Amino acid sequence: MSAVNITNVAVLDNPAAFLNPFKFEISYECLIPLKDDLEWKLIYVGSAEDDSCDQLLESVLVGPVNVGNYRFLFQADPPDPSKIPEEDMIGVTVLLLTCSYLGQEFIRVGYYVNNDYDDETLTEEPPQKVLIDRVQRNILADKPRVTKFPINFHPETNENGGQPHRAPDHLTETKENGEQPPPLSDHTKENGEQPPPLSDHTKENGEQPPPLSDHTKENGEQPPPLSDHTKENGEQPSPLSDHTKENGEQPPPLSDHTSDEQKT
């Protein structure tokens, strides 16, 4: 979808003398903020058979453009008659209104223009040399031809059109091989299923683990306080900061406890 849409073009001062300036009231909407200018052009096609006869009548820059609806008056000088082939000065030609962003044309509005003498006698018996000051133009304003072209309004972004995702610093972590893990919402089990929430963690037998205050020994007695816990050989256990798994890694914090059974 285009970031800019023309909602209306009103052709003013029409019909008019050939040498009068062109006047358009252009209304458009911008759907996303654009930090660079929109370039509006008005081009007169001098000859259908020779592109070199095309004349750029006016080019204006509008911007930066924020989200919203806009309207402005676009005025342009008439074409230079000396650059138009004599045989193409009378009859039907084309007028093009275009808009570009960062050198990329994304919309073109074409109008047929009928040039003829303002006097019926001159129309029936045209002079050998065109009397340009007696020529009147009539833009067929009710029959525009609109052509749209897809462009990239944000070429500075990556190829997929979005901003690269970056996790907050306090969530940044790495796997053992140095790779970044997927975002939290993408963590899944090996079978592709989402893991249960912490409140649903159960033992292998399907029972909920008892709360910390309910942990008891097999004989029903409360376990001694941490300071009284001793190993089987009677030695005091190492402080919490020194507890490691058999492979030397640090155990997960208490909030992540997932062991099959609580040891007492």
PDB file of C-alpha atoms in Angstrom, residues 39-43 96-100 107-109:
ATOM      1  CA  GLU A  39       8.390  16.042  -5.668  1.00  0.00           C
ATOM      2  CA  TRP A  40       5.404  17.116  -7.763  1.00  0.00           C
ATOM      3  CA  LYS A  41       5.868  17.643 -11.516  1.00  0.00           C
ATOM      4  CA  LEU A  42       3.712  18.859 -14.379  1.00  0.00           C
ATOM      5  CA  ILE A  43       4.759  17.659 -17.843  1.00  0.00           C
ATOM      6  CA  LEU A  96       0.942  14.581 -16.873  1.00  0.00           C
ATOM      7  CA  LEU A  97       0.871  15.314 -13.148  1.00  0.00           C
ATOM      8  CA  THR A  98       3.349  13.097 -11.272  1.00  0.00           C
ATOM      9  CA  CYS A  99       4.595  12.663  -7.722  1.00  0.00           C
ATOM     10  CA  SER A 100       7.885  11.063  -6.659  1.00  0.00           C
ATOM     11  CA  ILE A 107       1.730   8.039  -9.026  1.00  0.00           C
ATOM     12  CA  ARG A 108       0.896   9.631 -12.378  1.00  0.00           C
ATOM     13  CA  VAL A 109      -2.316  11.417 -13.327  1.00  0.00           C
TER      14      VAL A 109
END
